Every structure is written in C-alpha cells, then in structure tokens.
Tab-separated table of C-alpha atoms in Angstrom:
chain	number	residue	atom	x	y	z
A	272	UNK	CA	-72.349	-19.519	45.365
A	273	UNK	CA	-74.852	-16.670	45.554
A	274	UNK	CA	-73.882	-13.515	43.709
A	275	UNK	CA	-75.782	-10.237	43.587
A	276	UNK	CA	-74.959	-8.006	40.630
A	277	UNK	CA	-75.404	-4.265	40.866
A	278	UNK	CA	-75.561	-1.701	38.060
A	279	UNK	CA	-74.655	1.774	39.334
A	280	UNK	CA	-75.639	4.895	37.411
A	281	UNK	CA	-74.129	8.240	38.430
A	282	UNK	CA	-75.127	10.976	35.956
A	283	UNK	CA	-72.837	10.723	32.958
A	284	UNK	CA	-70.999	7.832	34.602
A	285	UNK	CA	-71.939	4.252	33.966
A	286	UNK	CA	-70.166	2.197	36.607
A	287	UNK	CA	-70.182	-1.277	35.176
A	288	UNK	CA	-70.131	-2.606	38.709
A	289	UNK	CA	-70.560	-6.330	38.540
A	290	UNK	CA	-70.383	-6.204	42.311
A	291	UNK	CA	-70.173	-9.589	43.898
A	292	UNK	CA	-71.414	-10.002	47.451
A	293	UNK	CA	-70.379	-13.544	48.179
A	294	UNK	CA	-72.521	-15.245	50.810
A	295	UNK	CA	-71.190	-18.763	50.544
A	296	UNK	CA	-67.606	-19.227	49.447
A	297	UNK	CA	-66.831	-22.601	47.944
A	298	UNK	CA	-63.627	-21.355	46.318
A	299	UNK	CA	-61.214	-24.165	45.569
A	300	UNK	CA	-58.085	-22.265	46.531
A	301	UNK	CA	-59.601	-21.331	49.908
A	302	UNK	CA	-60.353	-24.973	50.560
A	303	UNK	CA	-56.791	-25.926	49.709
A	304	UNK	CA	-55.460	-23.242	52.042
A	305	UNK	CA	-57.761	-24.384	54.817
A	306	UNK	CA	-56.515	-27.937	54.450
A	307	UNK	CA	-52.932	-26.683	54.481
A	308	UNK	CA	-53.466	-24.628	57.624
A	309	UNK	CA	-55.042	-27.593	59.372
A	310	UNK	CA	-52.054	-29.765	58.628
A	311	UNK	CA	-49.381	-27.737	60.305
A	312	UNK	CA	-48.704	-24.332	58.724
A	313	UNK	CA	-46.511	-22.639	61.302
A	314	UNK	CA	-47.702	-19.491	62.978
A	315	UNK	CA	-45.017	-16.858	63.433
A	316	UNK	CA	-44.934	-13.943	65.843
A	317	UNK	CA	-45.454	-10.329	64.857
A	318	UNK	CA	-41.815	-9.626	65.698
A	319	UNK	CA	-40.613	-12.441	63.439
A	320	UNK	CA	-42.815	-11.123	60.631
A	321	UNK	CA	-41.409	-7.626	61.002
A	322	UNK	CA	-37.816	-8.851	61.127
A	323	UNK	CA	-38.315	-10.932	58.009
A	324	UNK	CA	-39.975	-8.024	56.197
A	325	UNK	CA	-37.110	-5.723	57.212
A	326	UNK	CA	-34.522	-8.280	56.076
A	327	UNK	CA	-35.772	-7.992	52.483
A	328	UNK	CA	-34.681	-4.349	52.420
A	329	UNK	CA	-31.509	-4.762	54.453
A	330	UNK	CA	-30.397	-7.116	51.691
A	331	UNK	CA	-31.562	-4.739	48.939
A	332	UNK	CA	-30.195	-1.468	50.364
A	333	UNK	CA	-27.346	-2.593	52.624
A	334	UNK	CA	-28.759	-0.797	55.668
A	335	UNK	CA	-32.097	0.135	57.240
A	336	UNK	CA	-33.223	2.274	60.142
A	337	UNK	CA	-36.405	2.888	62.154
A	338	UNK	CA	-38.848	5.315	60.579
A	339	UNK	CA	-39.453	8.606	62.392
A	340	UNK	CA	-43.125	8.544	61.423
A	341	UNK	CA	-44.722	5.928	63.647
A	342	UNK	CA	-48.224	4.882	64.680
A	343	UNK	CA	-49.760	2.153	66.788
A	344	UNK	CA	-50.627	-0.130	63.876
A	345	UNK	CA	-47.958	0.819	61.313
A	346	UNK	CA	-44.501	-0.685	60.883
A	347	UNK	CA	-42.257	0.871	58.251
A	348	UNK	CA	-38.749	0.128	57.017
A	349	UNK	CA	-36.692	3.239	56.330
A	350	UNK	CA	-33.188	3.975	55.054
A	351	UNK	CA	-30.977	6.865	54.048
A	352	UNK	CA	-31.046	5.526	50.478
A	353	UNK	CA	-34.719	6.542	50.188
A	354	UNK	CA	-35.843	9.962	49.001
A	355	UNK	CA	-38.004	10.307	52.114
A	356	UNK	CA	-40.028	8.160	54.519
A	357	UNK	CA	-43.147	8.365	52.373
A	358	UNK	CA	-41.398	6.076	49.900
A	359	UNK	CA	-40.798	3.396	52.539
A	360	UNK	CA	-42.436	-0.048	52.542
A	361	UNK	CA	-44.843	-0.628	55.421
A	362	UNK	CA	-47.250	-3.001	57.132
A	363	UNK	CA	-50.541	-2.295	58.917
A	364	UNK	CA	-51.531	-4.783	61.607
A	365	UNK	CA	-53.613	-4.921	64.741
A	366	UNK	CA	-53.445	-8.682	65.415
A	367	UNK	CA	-52.059	-10.434	68.470
A	368	UNK	CA	-48.315	-10.669	68.997
A	369	UNK	CA	-48.401	-14.450	68.685
A	370	UNK	CA	-50.311	-16.533	66.166
A	371	UNK	CA	-51.537	-15.994	62.650
A	372	UNK	CA	-54.091	-13.391	61.640
A	373	UNK	CA	-57.104	-14.474	59.634
A	374	UNK	CA	-56.927	-12.090	56.658
A	375	UNK	CA	-53.898	-10.667	54.851
A	376	UNK	CA	-53.685	-8.309	51.875
A	377	UNK	CA	-50.631	-7.382	49.798
A	378	UNK	CA	-50.574	-4.239	47.629
A	379	UNK	CA	-47.819	-3.503	45.106
A	380	UNK	CA	-47.266	0.029	43.806
A	381	UNK	CA	-46.743	1.066	40.203
A	382	UNK	CA	-43.742	1.782	37.982
A	383	UNK	CA	-41.802	4.894	39.154
A	384	UNK	CA	-44.200	5.119	42.140
A	385	UNK	CA	-43.861	4.186	45.809
A	386	UNK	CA	-45.983	2.721	48.644
A	387	UNK	CA	-47.260	6.248	49.306
A	388	UNK	CA	-49.801	5.807	46.510
A	389	UNK	CA	-51.223	2.654	48.134
A	390	UNK	CA	-51.911	4.340	51.482
A	391	UNK	CA	-55.624	5.000	51.077
A	392	UNK	CA	-56.383	1.562	49.595
A	393	UNK	CA	-54.352	-0.007	52.407
A	394	UNK	CA	-56.373	1.921	54.999
A	395	UNK	CA	-59.641	0.649	53.505
A	396	UNK	CA	-58.500	-2.963	53.726
A	397	UNK	CA	-57.105	-2.428	57.219
A	398	UNK	CA	-60.464	-1.032	58.346
A	399	UNK	CA	-62.066	-4.200	56.973
A	400	UNK	CA	-59.931	-6.365	59.261
A	401	UNK	CA	-56.970	-7.168	57.021
A	402	UNK	CA	-53.320	-7.078	57.939
A	403	UNK	CA	-51.902	-5.141	54.980
A	404	UNK	CA	-48.410	-5.370	53.488
A	405	UNK	CA	-47.255	-2.638	51.089
A	406	UNK	CA	-43.779	-3.501	49.742
A	407	UNK	CA	-41.321	-1.313	47.826
A	408	UNK	CA	-40.313	-2.788	44.474
A	409	UNK	CA	-36.555	-2.894	43.725
A	410	UNK	CA	-35.244	0.289	42.136
A	411	UNK	CA	-38.003	2.511	43.506
A	412	UNK	CA	-38.208	5.293	46.075
A	413	UNK	CA	-34.445	5.909	46.029
A	414	UNK	CA	-32.288	9.010	45.862
A	415	UNK	CA	-30.093	7.331	43.252
A	416	UNK	CA	-31.719	4.722	40.999
A	417	UNK	CA	-29.511	4.860	37.889
A	418	UNK	CA	-27.957	1.427	38.410
A	419	UNK	CA	-31.383	-0.086	39.163
A	420	UNK	CA	-33.162	1.414	36.186
A	421	UNK	CA	-30.387	0.255	33.851
A	422	UNK	CA	-30.352	-3.288	35.267
A	423	UNK	CA	-31.071	-5.926	32.606
A	424	UNK	CA	-32.537	-8.126	35.385
A	425	UNK	CA	-34.863	-5.491	36.863
A	426	UNK	CA	-38.071	-7.402	36.054
A	427	UNK	CA	-36.625	-10.567	37.587
A	428	UNK	CA	-35.830	-8.599	40.759
A	429	UNK	CA	-39.419	-7.343	40.884
A	430	UNK	CA	-40.745	-10.869	40.425
A	431	UNK	CA	-38.449	-12.287	43.110
A	432	UNK	CA	-39.550	-9.632	45.605
A	433	UNK	CA	-43.215	-10.216	44.797
A	434	UNK	CA	-42.709	-13.934	45.435
A	435	UNK	CA	-40.918	-13.492	48.767
A	436	UNK	CA	-43.454	-10.980	50.084
A	437	UNK	CA	-46.388	-13.193	49.100
A	438	UNK	CA	-44.655	-16.174	50.713
A	439	UNK	CA	-44.332	-14.171	53.941
A	440	UNK	CA	-47.983	-13.093	53.758
A	441	UNK	CA	-48.997	-16.707	53.226
A	442	UNK	CA	-47.426	-17.614	56.565
A	443	UNK	CA	-49.449	-14.967	58.359
A	444	UNK	CA	-53.070	-15.978	57.836
A	445	UNK	CA	-55.647	-18.232	56.212
A	446	UNK	CA	-56.988	-15.768	53.616
A	447	UNK	CA	-54.745	-13.898	51.197
A	448	UNK	CA	-55.711	-11.282	48.632
A	449	UNK	CA	-53.085	-9.683	46.414
A	450	UNK	CA	-53.090	-6.779	44.005
A	451	UNK	CA	-51.797	-3.365	43.252
A	452	UNK	CA	-51.719	-0.286	41.117
A	453	UNK	CA	-50.657	-0.389	37.448
A	454	UNK	CA	-47.405	-2.423	37.244
A	455	UNK	CA	-48.099	-3.714	40.757
A	456	UNK	CA	-51.369	-5.205	39.530
A	457	UNK	CA	-49.646	-6.825	36.555
A	458	UNK	CA	-47.028	-8.388	38.829
A	459	UNK	CA	-49.780	-9.752	41.081
A	460	UNK	CA	-51.602	-11.333	38.117
A	461	UNK	CA	-48.416	-12.829	36.711
A	462	UNK	CA	-47.543	-14.347	40.087
A	463	UNK	CA	-51.058	-15.750	40.426
A	464	UNK	CA	-50.915	-17.400	37.006
A	465	UNK	CA	-47.603	-19.031	37.911
A	466	UNK	CA	-48.388	-19.902	41.554
A	467	UNK	CA	-52.155	-19.950	42.055
A	468	UNK	CA	-52.552	-22.126	45.145
A	469	UNK	CA	-52.087	-19.558	47.895
A	470	UNK	CA	-54.053	-16.552	46.556
A	471	UNK	CA	-57.770	-16.159	47.288
A	472	UNK	CA	-58.492	-12.915	45.419
A	473	UNK	CA	-56.935	-10.309	43.130
A	474	UNK	CA	-57.287	-6.502	43.078
A	475	UNK	CA	-56.304	-4.329	40.107
A	476	UNK	CA	-56.282	-0.531	40.224
A	477	UNK	CA	-55.472	0.867	36.752
A	478	UNK	CA	-53.981	-2.551	36.075
A	479	UNK	CA	-51.165	-2.462	33.506
A	480	UNK	CA	-52.269	-5.364	31.322
A	481	UNK	CA	-51.956	-3.324	28.121
A	482	UNK	CA	-49.980	-0.238	27.120
A	483	UNK	CA	-50.666	2.408	24.511
A	484	UNK	CA	-50.388	1.344	20.860
A	485	UNK	CA	-47.280	3.484	20.500
A	486	UNK	CA	-45.562	1.935	23.532
A	487	UNK	CA	-46.431	-1.614	22.509
A	488	UNK	CA	-45.285	-0.975	18.954
A	489	UNK	CA	-41.947	0.441	20.112
A	490	UNK	CA	-41.381	-2.591	22.337
A	491	UNK	CA	-41.311	-4.856	19.269
A	492	UNK	CA	-38.384	-3.052	17.627
A	493	UNK	CA	-35.226	-5.149	17.536
A	494	UNK	CA	-32.565	-3.863	19.961
A	495	UNK	CA	-34.942	-1.393	21.593
A	496	UNK	CA	-33.852	-2.300	25.138
A	497	UNK	CA	-30.231	-1.419	24.446
A	498	UNK	CA	-31.284	1.840	22.816
A	499	UNK	CA	-33.587	2.680	25.754
A	500	UNK	CA	-30.787	1.968	28.215
A	501	UNK	CA	-28.500	4.371	26.395
A	502	UNK	CA	-31.150	7.089	26.142
A	503	UNK	CA	-32.078	6.727	29.843
A	504	UNK	CA	-28.510	7.626	30.839
A	505	UNK	CA	-28.298	9.025	34.367
A	506	UNK	CA	-31.785	8.481	35.756
A	507	UNK	CA	-33.429	11.511	37.354
A	508	UNK	CA	-35.213	10.718	40.618
A	509	UNK	CA	-35.839	14.234	41.917
A	510	UNK	CA	-38.926	15.993	40.618
A	511	UNK	CA	-42.158	17.764	41.550
A	512	UNK	CA	-43.617	14.710	43.316
A	513	UNK	CA	-41.629	13.608	46.389
A	514	UNK	CA	-43.147	10.112	46.190
A	515	UNK	CA	-42.781	9.414	42.478
A	516	UNK	CA	-39.970	9.635	39.947
A	517	UNK	CA	-40.537	12.392	37.360
A	518	UNK	CA	-40.321	9.972	34.423
A	519	UNK	CA	-40.556	6.261	33.650
A	520	UNK	CA	-37.215	4.827	32.580
A	521	UNK	CA	-37.410	3.458	29.043
A	522	UNK	CA	-35.764	0.153	29.955
A	523	UNK	CA	-38.091	-0.282	32.942
A	524	UNK	CA	-41.114	0.301	30.712
A	525	UNK	CA	-39.885	-2.400	28.349
A	526	UNK	CA	-39.427	-4.744	31.318
A	527	UNK	CA	-43.087	-4.114	32.151
A	528	UNK	CA	-44.014	-4.982	28.562
A	529	UNK	CA	-42.258	-8.337	29.014
A	530	UNK	CA	-44.457	-9.031	32.048
A	531	UNK	CA	-47.608	-8.077	30.120
A	532	UNK	CA	-46.600	-10.395	27.280
A	533	UNK	CA	-45.961	-13.225	29.749
A	534	UNK	CA	-49.504	-12.807	31.113
A	535	UNK	CA	-50.964	-12.853	27.583
A	536	UNK	CA	-49.032	-16.011	26.759
A	537	UNK	CA	-50.367	-17.775	29.861
A	538	UNK	CA	-53.933	-16.806	28.950
A	539	UNK	CA	-53.436	-17.854	25.325
A	540	UNK	CA	-52.230	-21.226	26.625
A	541	UNK	CA	-55.547	-21.636	28.443
A	542	UNK	CA	-54.859	-20.301	31.937
A	543	UNK	CA	-57.910	-18.885	33.698
A	544	UNK	CA	-58.423	-16.689	36.747
A	545	UNK	CA	-60.192	-18.915	39.267
A	546	UNK	CA	-60.433	-16.444	42.170
A	547	UNK	CA	-62.591	-13.311	42.549
A	548	UNK	CA	-61.250	-10.179	40.849
A	549	UNK	CA	-61.729	-6.557	41.878
A	550	UNK	CA	-60.929	-4.319	38.922
A	551	UNK	CA	-61.100	-0.513	38.951
A	552	UNK	CA	-60.171	1.403	35.804
A	553	UNK	CA	-60.790	4.699	34.035
A	554	UNK	CA	-62.038	4.551	30.456
A	555	UNK	CA	-59.981	7.702	29.843
A	556	UNK	CA	-56.739	5.970	30.872
A	557	UNK	CA	-54.329	6.529	27.969
A	558	UNK	CA	-51.355	4.922	29.751
A	559	UNK	CA	-52.848	1.478	30.329
A	560	UNK	CA	-55.940	1.080	28.105
A	561	UNK	CA	-58.942	-0.572	29.715
A	562	UNK	CA	-58.872	-3.292	27.040
A	563	UNK	CA	-56.118	-5.027	29.001
A	564	UNK	CA	-58.215	-5.679	32.104
A	565	UNK	CA	-61.290	-6.442	29.986
A	566	UNK	CA	-59.312	-9.222	28.309
A	567	UNK	CA	-58.351	-10.621	31.716
A	568	UNK	CA	-61.954	-10.516	32.943
A	569	UNK	CA	-63.028	-12.421	29.842
A	570	UNK	CA	-60.788	-15.259	31.052
A	571	UNK	CA	-62.079	-15.361	34.613
A	572	UNK	CA	-64.255	-18.103	36.076
A	573	UNK	CA	-65.002	-16.354	39.374
A	574	UNK	CA	-67.361	-13.686	40.714
A	575	UNK	CA	-65.891	-10.279	39.930
A	576	UNK	CA	-66.352	-6.576	40.617
A	577	UNK	CA	-65.618	-4.240	37.703
A	578	UNK	CA	-65.648	-0.539	38.609
A	579	UNK	CA	-65.421	1.591	35.466
A	580	UNK	CA	-65.021	5.368	35.591
A	581	UNK	CA	-66.642	6.887	32.531
A	582	UNK	CA	-64.426	8.875	30.168
A	583	UNK	CA	-66.518	11.990	30.785
A	584	UNK	CA	-64.681	12.293	34.119
A	585	UNK	CA	-61.336	12.555	32.271
A	586	UNK	CA	-59.674	10.632	35.089
A	587	UNK	CA	-55.986	10.022	34.392
A	588	UNK	CA	-54.189	6.721	34.973
A	589	UNK	CA	-52.322	7.693	38.149
A	590	UNK	CA	-55.253	9.514	39.756
A	591	UNK	CA	-57.527	6.496	40.239
A	592	UNK	CA	-56.081	5.720	43.703
A	593	UNK	CA	-55.851	9.366	44.806
A	594	UNK	CA	-58.425	10.954	47.099
A	595	UNK	CA	-58.409	14.454	48.616
A	596	UNK	CA	-56.511	13.278	51.698
A	597	UNK	CA	-53.709	11.678	49.684
A	598	UNK	CA	-53.552	14.648	47.299
A	599	UNK	CA	-53.110	17.077	50.186
A	600	UNK	CA	-50.360	14.922	51.689
A	601	UNK	CA	-48.546	14.700	48.338
A	602	UNK	CA	-47.115	18.232	48.464
A	603	UNK	CA	-46.788	18.304	44.695
A	604	UNK	CA	-44.562	21.181	43.526
A	605	UNK	CA	-46.041	22.530	40.281
A	606	UNK	CA	-43.192	25.007	39.886
A	607	UNK	CA	-40.834	22.102	39.104
A	608	UNK	CA	-42.832	20.859	36.126
A	609	UNK	CA	-40.771	20.757	32.946
A	610	UNK	CA	-43.646	19.821	30.642
A	611	UNK	CA	-47.348	20.605	30.595
A	612	UNK	CA	-49.230	17.424	29.779
A	613	UNK	CA	-52.880	16.714	30.483
A	614	UNK	CA	-52.040	14.360	33.346
A	615	UNK	CA	-48.877	16.049	34.639
A	616	UNK	CA	-50.596	17.591	37.667
A	617	UNK	CA	-52.208	15.033	40.015
A	618	UNK	CA	-55.893	15.293	40.844
A	619	UNK	CA	-58.143	13.328	43.146
A	620	UNK	CA	-60.564	10.718	41.858
A	621	UNK	CA	-64.054	12.273	42.242
A	622	UNK	CA	-65.494	8.748	42.593
A	623	UNK	CA	-62.970	7.468	45.103
A	624	UNK	CA	-65.563	7.036	47.861
A	625	UNK	CA	-67.791	4.991	45.535
A	626	UNK	CA	-64.815	2.861	44.500
A	627	UNK	CA	-63.988	2.365	48.186
A	628	UNK	CA	-67.554	1.246	48.844
A	629	UNK	CA	-67.341	-1.316	46.067
A	630	UNK	CA	-63.980	-2.566	47.343
A	631	UNK	CA	-65.436	-3.056	50.825
A	632	UNK	CA	-68.350	-4.990	49.329
A	633	UNK	CA	-65.874	-7.125	47.389
A	634	UNK	CA	-63.739	-8.119	50.378
A	635	UNK	CA	-66.801	-8.819	52.504
C-alpha cells in the first residue's frame, strides 16, 4: 500500500494532516466484502431501500409522512412528531433504480443534535459518488422527548438503530464507510469494534471518545444515573436552535459515557482499528477533548488522515461541521439564549473548506 503523508501549515494553524492517498487498497475487510458480494449478496431496488429505511421510523414514531422539502436525489422521512423537517433522517442517492450502488456512506449525528448538522458532510460524500444515509437516533429531533431522554435503555436503542442502518447500507453496495459527529462517531467506532467485517473506513468529526474531566468524574459517582434522571425532569426540546435541543439530558450524557467506556475496554483488551480513519478535531474542544481520538489513532493499524484545528482558532466542539451555508440555514435565534457561554452561539469553521479537501482526498 502506497501512502503519501502531507503536513499542512496555515499561519498559526498546524494541521497534523497525515493525509493518506491510497493508490492500491489491499484492505482485508474490502477483500472479505468482495468475496461476499461475489457469492450472492442480494441487490435490492431503490424503492425497497427507501421503504425499509422508512419502516425504521414508522416503528419508532408510530406514523410517518412525505417531506414537503424534496429534491431529485434526496429522500427524507418526516412526521408530525418532529420539531421540523430539518430534523428528519434522509438519504442522498443518484444510482439506478435496480441493483446495488458501489459506494455507501453512513453518517450519525451527535447527542441532542439532528441530521441537519450532517448536511454539508453528506453533500461532500455525495459529490464524491457515495450514496449517503443520515439516520435520526432515537429520542432526537422530536417535539416531546421526555420519555426518550429518561429511558434507561436509550443507549441500547441507539446501538440497535446503528446496527440496523448499517445492515441496510451493507446490502446496498460493495464499499461502506461509516462515521459521524461527536456521539455519532463514538457509536460508529463501537459498532466497528463489535462487528468489523462489513466496514471499510471510519470518519470522526469531533469524535466523542473522551469527555471533560468533570463529566467523566461525575459519571463515576454511585447512583448518578438515577439522580440525573430526576434532575432532568421534563425535558425541554424547544430552544434557539430549531435543529438541536437546548441542553444535553444528564441521563443521555451518562449513556454516552457508557459507550465511551465500552470502546476503551475493547481497546484495552487488544482490539485494533484495521480500516482507514478520517479524524477531524479542534484542539480547543472542551466538550470532547482531543485526547480521546488520539488514543484511538494510537491503536490503529491502517492509513489515516488526522485533521487538527489549532487552538488559536478557538473552534468550539459543535462548530467543526458548520460552514457558512449551514450557519445561514440554521436560523439561530440569539434572543432565546438563557445563558451566555463561549460556545452558546454557533459559528462556522473557518477551515471547513480545507477539512473538506482532506476528506475528499481520504475517500479517494
């Protein structure tokens, strides 16, 4: 395997871009998938794919309806239970009606977020020839999420949905890359470590593989989940951002910590990442410290791309995947802010175009 490594210097920024331009791919998992596809993996029609994707949410919400916002290549699943259509799960595809497509990507959003925040990353991958699936994790994007955010089995519901979406994606093509933002990235890594055969690459954007010292310390207190559930009370979903809950539920955050700990345990037991990794992270991220993804990269045996935004840019956790186009579409209402924190008001990533360039190089 030939790998070219690039060091990118942009003023005060040092982009530790171990960019891998893979010319010959002898990846083991790709070989296994190729063998599997040659021995009778069924090809399903675009309509069957859409119906199966929709069925996930009919089961979760009780009812679905066509989205008003439509485009030639986009299929969304909407419902009256959602805050608005921007929170809806969607797929981007341009392939033939019958037969599998060659490349599929799955992107999972973060905790308290929605598929809206994956739009620009999804468009990049779509432009590079991928069919892209952007699911909605259980408990997210809804008008009323109190019962979801107080569910003791919330993490298990996330994991089950991740598994069923990846299984659907696996039926659709012969190359599969999976990833996401924050919690979505952690869920992708955890699934890979438990079921590695059908994934050919991983993508982490502000990957939640570590939390702040305070959050991790709180998670170790006996009975903290019960206390968090009580404090959460009636969960507020309406806030200044129409595509994101105003706060992270305490119980949901502790569920995320369980997932992070499960990943650490797998690595401590000797598990390694055997497929290429694309990792983008801000050094100024106080929500999910960069040490988490650095630890994962240290246990990788593949060619990787690590895009680091220097702390001089003061780029907040949630803003990594935001460009000017997404920011303008967000319609953030500053007048509804109840607290003035450094990262309360969203901003666009000034290095988004460079990150996009590196992502394109990675997938090609």
